[in-house]
mmCIF file of C-alpha atoms and ligand atoms in Angstrom:
data_model
loop_
_atom_site.group_PDB
_atom_site.id
_atom_site.type_symbol
_atom_site.label_atom_id
_atom_site.label_comp_id
_atom_site.label_asym_id
_atom_site.label_seq_id
_atom_site.Cartn_x
_atom_site.Cartn_y
_atom_site.Cartn_z
ATOM 1 C CA MET A 1 5.677 -14.642 0.011
ATOM 2 C CA ASN A 2 5.150 -12.768 4.232
ATOM 3 C CA PRO A 3 4.074 -9.342 3.916
ATOM 4 C CA ARG A 4 5.029 -6.757 5.521
ATOM 5 C CA ILE A 5 2.778 -6.152 8.560
ATOM 6 C CA ILE A 6 3.570 -3.556 10.508
ATOM 7 C CA SER A 7 1.400 -2.430 14.320
ATOM 8 C CA ILE A 8 1.227 1.788 14.196
ATOM 9 C CA LYS A 9 1.855 2.815 17.366
ATOM 10 C CA ASN A 10 -0.879 3.554 19.634
ATOM 11 C CA ILE A 11 -1.845 5.594 22.501
ATOM 12 C CA HIS A 12 -4.641 4.578 24.168
ATOM 13 C CA ASP A 13 -6.800 6.664 26.684
ATOM 14 C CA GLU A 14 -10.049 5.475 27.840
ATOM 15 C CA ALA A 15 -12.431 8.339 28.574
ATOM 16 C CA GLU A 16 -10.266 10.189 25.423
ATOM 17 C CA GLY A 17 -10.038 7.602 22.919
ATOM 18 C CA ASP A 18 -6.772 6.210 20.616
ATOM 19 C CA LEU A 19 -3.765 8.382 18.903
ATOM 20 C CA SER A 20 -2.184 6.759 16.304
ATOM 21 C CA ILE A 21 1.510 7.697 15.269
ATOM 22 C CA PHE A 22 4.282 6.671 12.651
ATOM 23 C CA GLU A 23 7.369 8.753 11.631
ATOM 24 C CA GLY A 24 9.473 8.605 8.617
ATOM 25 C CA SER A 25 13.158 8.701 8.181
ATOM 26 C CA GLY A 26 13.814 4.545 9.698
ATOM 27 C CA HIS A 27 11.953 4.973 13.264
ATOM 28 C CA ASP A 28 9.087 3.269 12.143
ATOM 29 C CA LEU A 29 9.397 3.269 8.590
ATOM 30 C CA PRO A 30 12.906 2.304 6.284
ATOM 31 C CA PHE A 31 11.968 5.454 4.073
ATOM 32 C CA ALA A 32 11.279 8.736 3.676
ATOM 33 C CA ILE A 33 7.916 10.376 3.269
ATOM 34 C CA LYS A 34 7.541 12.618 0.300
ATOM 35 C CA ARG A 35 3.327 12.255 -0.584
ATOM 36 C CA ILE A 36 0.247 11.018 1.704
ATOM 37 C CA TYR A 37 -2.776 10.204 -0.490
ATOM 38 C CA TYR A 38 -6.093 8.774 0.750
ATOM 39 C CA ILE A 39 -8.523 7.042 -1.906
ATOM 40 C CA HIS A 40 -12.546 6.724 0.067
ATOM 41 C CA HIS A 41 -15.587 6.892 -1.525
ATOM 42 C CA VAL A 42 -14.682 3.762 -3.163
ATOM 43 C CA PRO A 43 -18.131 1.995 -3.476
ATOM 44 C CA VAL A 44 -18.309 -1.327 -1.849
ATOM 45 C CA GLY A 45 -17.171 -4.381 -3.964
ATOM 46 C CA THR A 46 -14.711 -2.002 -5.722
ATOM 47 C CA VAL A 47 -11.329 -2.911 -6.849
ATOM 48 C CA ARG A 48 -8.721 -0.595 -7.335
ATOM 49 C CA GLY A 49 -5.256 -1.244 -8.289
ATOM 50 C CA GLY A 50 -3.743 -3.665 -10.850
ATOM 51 C CA HIS A 51 -0.672 -2.281 -11.252
ATOM 52 C CA ALA A 52 3.091 -2.607 -9.963
ATOM 53 C CA HIS A 53 5.982 0.143 -9.209
ATOM 54 C CA LYS A 54 9.622 -0.268 -10.633
ATOM 55 C CA GLN A 55 10.802 2.414 -7.736
ATOM 56 C CA LEU A 56 8.279 2.988 -4.644
ATOM 57 C CA THR A 57 7.547 1.673 -1.485
ATOM 58 C CA GLN A 58 4.347 2.762 0.574
ATOM 59 C CA LEU A 59 2.728 2.116 4.161
ATOM 60 C CA LEU A 60 -0.791 1.401 3.812
ATOM 61 C CA TRP A 61 -2.825 1.619 6.447
ATOM 62 C CA CYS A 62 -7.033 1.920 7.058
ATOM 63 C CA PRO A 63 -7.899 4.638 10.151
ATOM 64 C CA TYR A 64 -11.847 3.254 9.227
ATOM 65 C CA GLY A 65 -13.087 0.306 7.748
ATOM 66 C CA SER A 66 -12.174 -3.178 5.916
ATOM 67 C CA ILE A 67 -9.945 -3.809 2.464
ATOM 68 C CA THR A 68 -8.220 -6.488 1.925
ATOM 69 C CA ILE A 69 -4.546 -5.440 -0.547
ATOM 70 C CA LEU A 70 -4.073 -8.998 -2.908
ATOM 71 C CA LEU A 71 0.057 -8.859 -2.745
ATOM 72 C CA ASP A 72 1.863 -10.712 -6.093
ATOM 73 C CA ASP A 73 5.308 -10.913 -6.102
ATOM 74 C CA GLY A 74 5.190 -12.497 -9.710
ATOM 75 C CA THR A 75 5.752 -15.910 -8.465
ATOM 76 C CA ASP A 76 3.613 -15.909 -5.076
ATOM 77 C CA LYS A 77 0.511 -14.136 -4.055
ATOM 78 C CA ALA A 78 -0.513 -13.313 -0.534
ATOM 79 C CA GLU A 79 -3.990 -11.272 1.219
ATOM 80 C CA VAL A 80 -3.726 -8.701 3.809
ATOM 81 C CA LYS A 81 -6.802 -7.587 5.315
ATOM 82 C CA LEU A 82 -6.553 -3.675 6.655
ATOM 83 C CA ASP A 83 -9.843 -3.438 9.180
ATOM 84 C CA THR A 84 -8.296 -1.638 12.511
ATOM 85 C CA PRO A 85 -6.627 1.655 12.728
ATOM 86 C CA THR A 86 -3.411 0.488 13.419
ATOM 87 C CA LYS A 87 -2.664 -2.499 11.307
ATOM 88 C CA GLY A 88 -0.152 -1.018 8.381
ATOM 89 C CA LEU A 89 0.941 -3.262 5.392
ATOM 90 C CA ILE A 90 4.726 -1.838 3.950
ATOM 91 C CA VAL A 91 4.442 -2.306 0.062
ATOM 92 C CA GLU A 92 7.256 -2.463 -1.798
ATOM 93 C CA HIS A 93 8.178 -2.269 -5.478
ATOM 94 C CA ALA A 94 8.438 -4.829 -7.737
ATOM 95 C CA MET A 95 4.498 -5.949 -6.103
ATOM 96 C CA TRP A 96 1.028 -6.286 -7.972
ATOM 97 C CA ARG A 97 -1.680 -4.536 -6.192
ATOM 98 C CA GLU A 98 -4.994 -4.715 -5.927
ATOM 99 C CA MET A 99 -7.058 -4.066 -3.411
ATOM 100 C CA ARG A 100 -10.891 -4.233 -2.649
ATOM 101 C CA TRP A 101 -13.396 -2.309 -0.906
ATOM 102 C CA GLU A 102 -15.521 -4.492 1.577
ATOM 103 C CA GLN A 103 -17.399 -2.361 4.084
ATOM 104 C CA GLU A 104 -19.351 1.261 3.632
ATOM 105 C CA GLY A 105 -16.698 4.423 4.159
ATOM 106 C CA SER A 106 -13.402 2.719 3.513
ATOM 107 C CA VAL A 107 -10.810 4.320 3.491
ATOM 108 C CA LEU A 108 -7.106 3.256 2.230
ATOM 109 C CA CYS A 109 -4.250 6.258 4.105
ATOM 110 C CA VAL A 110 -0.697 5.618 2.007
ATOM 111 C CA ALA A 111 2.537 7.082 3.131
ATOM 112 C CA ALA A 112 4.791 6.973 0.255
ATOM 113 C CA SER A 113 8.460 7.052 -0.439
ATOM 114 C CA GLU A 114 8.537 9.509 -3.565
ATOM 115 C CA PHE A 115 6.373 11.553 -5.621
ATOM 116 C CA TYR A 116 3.919 10.863 -8.130
ATOM 117 C CA ASP A 117 5.478 9.648 -11.276
ATOM 118 C CA GLU A 118 3.130 8.309 -13.804
ATOM 119 C CA SER A 119 6.682 6.490 -15.416
ATOM 120 C CA ASP A 120 6.787 4.669 -12.114
ATOM 121 C CA TYR A 121 3.946 2.469 -12.625
ATOM 122 C CA ILE A 122 3.738 -1.128 -14.474
ATOM 123 C CA ARG A 123 -0.368 -0.860 -15.241
ATOM 124 C CA ASP A 124 -0.066 -4.387 -17.886
ATOM 125 C CA TYR A 125 0.154 -8.100 -15.906
ATOM 126 C CA ALA A 126 2.018 -9.425 -18.645
ATOM 127 C CA ALA A 127 4.505 -6.902 -18.410
ATOM 128 C CA PHE A 128 5.069 -6.470 -14.873
ATOM 129 C CA GLN A 129 5.859 -10.367 -15.045
ATOM 130 C CA ALA A 130 8.030 -9.135 -17.871
ATOM 131 C CA TYR A 131 10.240 -6.712 -15.393
ATOM 132 C CA VAL A 132 9.858 -8.872 -12.483
ATOM 133 C CA LYS A 133 11.810 -11.813 -14.559
ATOM 134 C CA GLN A 134 15.117 -8.846 -16.082
ATOM 135 C CA GLN A 135 15.061 -7.880 -12.779
ATOM 136 C CA ALA A 136 16.199 -11.975 -11.002
ATOM 137 C CA ARG A 137 18.116 -11.658 -14.226
ATOM 138 C CA LEU A 138 20.466 -8.512 -13.358
ATOM 139 C CA PRO A 139 23.717 -9.594 -11.370
HETATM 140 C C1 T46 B 201 -1.026 2.197 -4.898
HETATM 141 C C2 T46 B 201 -1.907 2.209 -4.405
HETATM 142 C C3 T46 B 201 -2.322 1.195 -3.549
HETATM 143 C C4 T46 B 201 -2.072 11.372 -9.080
HETATM 144 O O1 T46 B 201 -2.073 12.011 -10.104
HETATM 145 N N1 T46 B 201 -0.701 11.180 -8.198
HETATM 146 C C5 T46 B 201 -1.001 10.702 -6.932
HETATM 147 O O2 T46 B 201 -0.280 10.491 -6.687
HETATM 148 C C6 T46 B 201 -1.782 9.309 -7.222
HETATM 149 C C7 T46 B 201 -1.163 8.107 -6.115
HETATM 150 C C8 T46 B 201 -2.687 9.654 -8.667
HETATM 151 N N2 T46 B 201 -3.006 10.410 -9.130
HETATM 152 C C9 T46 B 201 -4.347 10.040 -10.323
HETATM 153 C C10 T46 B 201 -3.802 9.582 -11.332
HETATM 154 C C11 T46 B 201 -4.262 8.431 -12.331
HETATM 155 O O3 T46 B 201 -5.254 8.994 -12.302
HETATM 156 O O4 T46 B 201 -4.532 9.906 -9.969
HETATM 157 C C12 T46 B 201 -5.191 8.737 -10.862
HETATM 158 C C13 T46 B 201 -6.714 7.881 -9.455
HETATM 159 O O5 T46 B 201 -4.781 7.050 -9.770
HETATM 160 P P1 T46 B 201 -4.790 5.449 -9.152
HETATM 161 O O6 T46 B 201 -5.690 4.888 -10.758
HETATM 162 O O7 T46 B 201 -3.152 4.376 -9.896
HETATM 163 O O8 T46 B 201 -5.471 4.196 -8.306
HETATM 164 P P2 T46 B 201 -5.250 3.505 -8.486
HETATM 165 O O9 T46 B 201 -6.526 3.172 -6.214
HETATM 166 O O10 T46 B 201 -5.389 2.430 -8.328
HETATM 167 O O11 T46 B 201 -3.649 3.273 -7.389
HETATM 168 C C14 T46 B 201 -3.348 4.353 -6.163
HETATM 169 C C15 T46 B 201 -1.343 4.723 -5.839
HETATM 170 O O12 T46 B 201 -1.848 5.074 -7.756
HETATM 171 C C16 T46 B 201 -0.794 3.309 -6.414
HETATM 172 O O13 T46 B 201 0.443 4.377 -6.621
HETATM 173 O O14 T46 B 201 -0.105 1.829 -4.819
HETATM 174 O O15 T46 B 201 -3.203 3.578 -5.062
#
Protein backbone atom coordinates (compact mmCIF):
# COMPACT_ATOMS: atom_id res chain seq x y z
CA MET A 1 0.00 0.00 0.00
CA ASN A 2 1.22 3.52 -0.81
CA PRO A 3 -0.32 5.98 1.67
CA ARG A 4 -1.33 9.27 0.02
CA ILE A 5 0.86 11.84 1.72
CA ILE A 6 0.67 15.48 0.70
CA SER A 7 2.99 18.33 1.48
CA ILE A 8 0.86 21.21 2.77
CA LYS A 9 1.90 24.58 1.32
CA ASN A 10 3.84 26.67 3.80
CA ILE A 11 4.75 30.35 3.86
CA HIS A 12 7.72 30.88 6.11
CA ASP A 13 8.74 34.19 7.57
CA GLU A 14 11.98 34.33 9.52
CA ALA A 15 10.64 36.91 11.96
CA GLU A 16 6.93 36.04 12.17
CA GLY A 17 6.84 32.26 11.75
CA ASP A 18 4.89 30.02 9.38
CA LEU A 19 1.48 30.00 7.75
CA SER A 20 0.32 26.69 6.22
CA ILE A 21 -2.63 26.40 3.86
CA PHE A 22 -4.55 24.01 1.62
CA GLU A 23 -7.68 24.42 -0.46
CA GLY A 24 -10.30 21.84 -1.35
CA SER A 25 -12.35 21.22 -4.50
CA GLY A 26 -9.48 20.00 -6.67
CA HIS A 27 -6.99 22.76 -5.74
CA ASP A 28 -4.88 20.88 -3.18
CA LEU A 29 -7.40 18.22 -2.13
CA PRO A 30 -9.34 15.93 -4.48
CA PHE A 31 -12.63 16.73 -2.71
CA ALA A 32 -14.74 19.63 -1.46
CA ILE A 33 -14.52 20.08 2.31
CA LYS A 34 -17.88 19.70 4.08
CA ARG A 35 -16.68 19.26 7.66
CA ILE A 36 -13.67 20.05 9.85
CA TYR A 37 -13.07 18.45 13.24
CA TYR A 38 -10.10 18.09 15.53
CA ILE A 39 -9.17 15.74 18.35
CA HIS A 40 -7.18 17.02 21.33
CA HIS A 41 -6.42 16.50 25.04
CA VAL A 42 -5.82 12.82 24.28
CA PRO A 43 -3.56 11.00 26.79
CA VAL A 44 -0.27 9.73 25.32
CA GLY A 45 -0.52 6.04 24.36
CA THR A 46 -4.23 6.24 23.55
CA VAL A 47 -5.32 4.51 20.33
CA ARG A 48 -8.50 5.94 18.80
CA GLY A 49 -10.31 4.96 15.60
CA GLY A 50 -10.79 1.30 14.86
CA HIS A 51 -13.22 1.73 11.99
CA ALA A 52 -13.55 2.34 8.26
CA HIS A 53 -15.90 4.43 6.14
CA LYS A 54 -18.01 3.39 3.16
CA GLN A 55 -17.86 6.76 1.34
CA LEU A 56 -15.88 9.30 3.33
CA THR A 57 -12.50 10.64 2.20
CA GLN A 58 -10.49 12.78 4.61
CA LEU A 59 -7.27 14.73 5.01
CA LEU A 60 -5.55 14.18 8.37
CA TRP A 61 -2.82 16.45 9.67
CA CYS A 62 -1.19 17.16 12.99
CA PRO A 63 -0.48 20.89 13.56
CA TYR A 64 1.23 20.09 16.88
CA GLY A 65 2.77 16.93 18.28
CA SER A 66 3.17 13.40 16.98
CA ILE A 67 0.43 10.93 16.04
CA THR A 68 0.88 7.67 14.13
CA ILE A 69 -1.90 6.63 11.76
CA LEU A 70 -2.27 2.90 11.15
CA LEU A 71 -3.94 2.03 7.86
CA ASP A 72 -5.32 -1.33 6.71
CA ASP A 73 -7.07 -1.81 3.35
CA GLY A 74 -8.05 -5.41 4.17
CA THR A 75 -4.94 -6.80 2.47
CA ASP A 76 -2.03 -4.49 3.26
CA LYS A 77 -1.13 -2.40 6.27
CA ALA A 78 0.89 0.81 6.60
CA GLU A 79 1.86 3.28 9.30
CA VAL A 80 2.28 7.02 8.77
CA LYS A 81 3.70 9.30 11.44
CA LEU A 82 2.22 12.80 11.40
CA ASP A 83 4.77 14.87 13.28
CA THR A 84 5.11 18.08 11.33
CA PRO A 85 2.38 20.66 10.59
CA THR A 86 2.94 20.52 6.82
CA LYS A 87 2.48 16.77 6.38
CA GLY A 88 -1.02 15.63 5.37
CA LEU A 89 -2.42 12.15 4.87
CA ILE A 90 -5.38 11.49 2.60
CA VAL A 91 -7.39 8.54 3.90
CA GLU A 92 -9.78 7.12 1.34
CA HIS A 93 -13.00 5.25 1.99
CA ALA A 94 -12.85 1.49 2.71
CA MET A 95 -9.69 1.92 4.78
CA TRP A 96 -9.50 0.68 8.38
CA ARG A 97 -7.72 3.31 10.50
CA GLU A 98 -6.36 3.68 14.01
CA MET A 99 -4.62 6.73 15.46
CA ARG A 100 -1.98 6.43 18.20
CA TRP A 101 -1.12 9.47 20.34
CA GLU A 102 2.64 9.69 20.90
CA GLN A 103 3.33 13.11 22.35
CA GLU A 104 1.66 15.16 25.07
CA GLY A 105 -0.67 17.82 23.63
CA SER A 106 -0.81 16.39 20.10
CA VAL A 107 -3.73 17.60 18.02
CA LEU A 108 -5.24 15.67 15.09
CA CYS A 109 -7.11 17.81 12.57
CA VAL A 110 -9.39 16.35 9.91
CA ALA A 111 -10.97 17.84 6.77
CA ALA A 112 -13.78 15.58 5.57
CA SER A 113 -15.56 15.18 2.25
CA GLU A 114 -18.98 14.57 3.86
CA PHE A 115 -21.14 15.67 6.76
CA TYR A 116 -21.19 13.40 9.80
CA ASP A 117 -23.18 10.22 9.15
CA GLU A 118 -22.92 7.32 11.61
CA SER A 119 -24.35 4.93 8.98
CA ASP A 120 -21.18 5.49 6.89
CA TYR A 121 -19.02 3.87 9.61
CA ILE A 122 -17.96 0.20 9.71
CA ARG A 123 -16.91 -0.30 13.33
CA ASP A 124 -16.48 -4.07 13.31
CA TYR A 125 -13.29 -5.49 11.74
CA ALA A 126 -14.90 -8.72 10.46
CA ALA A 127 -17.67 -6.64 8.86
CA PHE A 128 -14.97 -4.45 7.26
CA GLN A 129 -13.23 -7.49 5.75
CA ALA A 130 -16.56 -8.77 4.39
CA TYR A 131 -17.31 -5.29 2.97
CA VAL A 132 -13.93 -5.10 1.17
CA LYS A 133 -14.45 -8.58 -0.35
CA GLN A 134 -17.97 -7.68 -1.45
CA GLN A 135 -16.74 -4.43 -3.09
CA ALA A 136 -14.03 -6.37 -4.95
CA ARG A 137 -16.68 -8.64 -6.45
CA LEU A 138 -18.73 -5.71 -7.82
CA PRO A 139 -18.39 -5.12 -11.56
C1 LIG B 1 -12.04 9.18 11.64
C2 LIG B 1 -11.00 9.47 12.66
C3 LIG B 1 -9.73 10.00 12.06
C4 LIG B 1 -19.85 13.35 15.86
O1 LIG B 1 -20.92 13.50 16.48
N1 LIG B 1 -19.58 14.10 14.75
C5 LIG B 1 -18.43 13.99 14.05
O2 LIG B 1 -18.22 14.72 13.05
C6 LIG B 1 -17.46 13.02 14.49
C7 LIG B 1 -16.14 12.86 13.73
C8 LIG B 1 -17.74 12.26 15.60
N2 LIG B 1 -18.92 12.43 16.26
C9 LIG B 1 -19.17 11.61 17.45
C10 LIG B 1 -19.32 10.12 17.21
C11 LIG B 1 -18.87 9.53 18.55
O3 LIG B 1 -19.97 9.51 19.45
O4 LIG B 1 -18.08 11.75 18.35
C12 LIG B 1 -17.85 10.56 19.06
C13 LIG B 1 -16.41 10.11 18.91
O5 LIG B 1 -16.24 9.66 17.54
P1 LIG B 1 -15.27 8.44 17.16
O6 LIG B 1 -15.26 7.47 18.27
O7 LIG B 1 -15.69 7.93 15.81
O8 LIG B 1 -13.86 9.16 17.11
P2 LIG B 1 -12.49 8.57 16.54
O9 LIG B 1 -11.42 9.46 17.06
O10 LIG B 1 -12.37 7.13 16.81
O11 LIG B 1 -12.61 8.73 14.93
C14 LIG B 1 -12.68 10.02 14.34
C15 LIG B 1 -13.77 10.04 13.25
O12 LIG B 1 -15.03 9.63 13.83
C16 LIG B 1 -13.46 9.14 12.09
O13 LIG B 1 -14.32 9.43 11.01
O14 LIG B 1 -11.72 8.82 10.51
O15 LIG B 1 -11.44 10.34 13.71
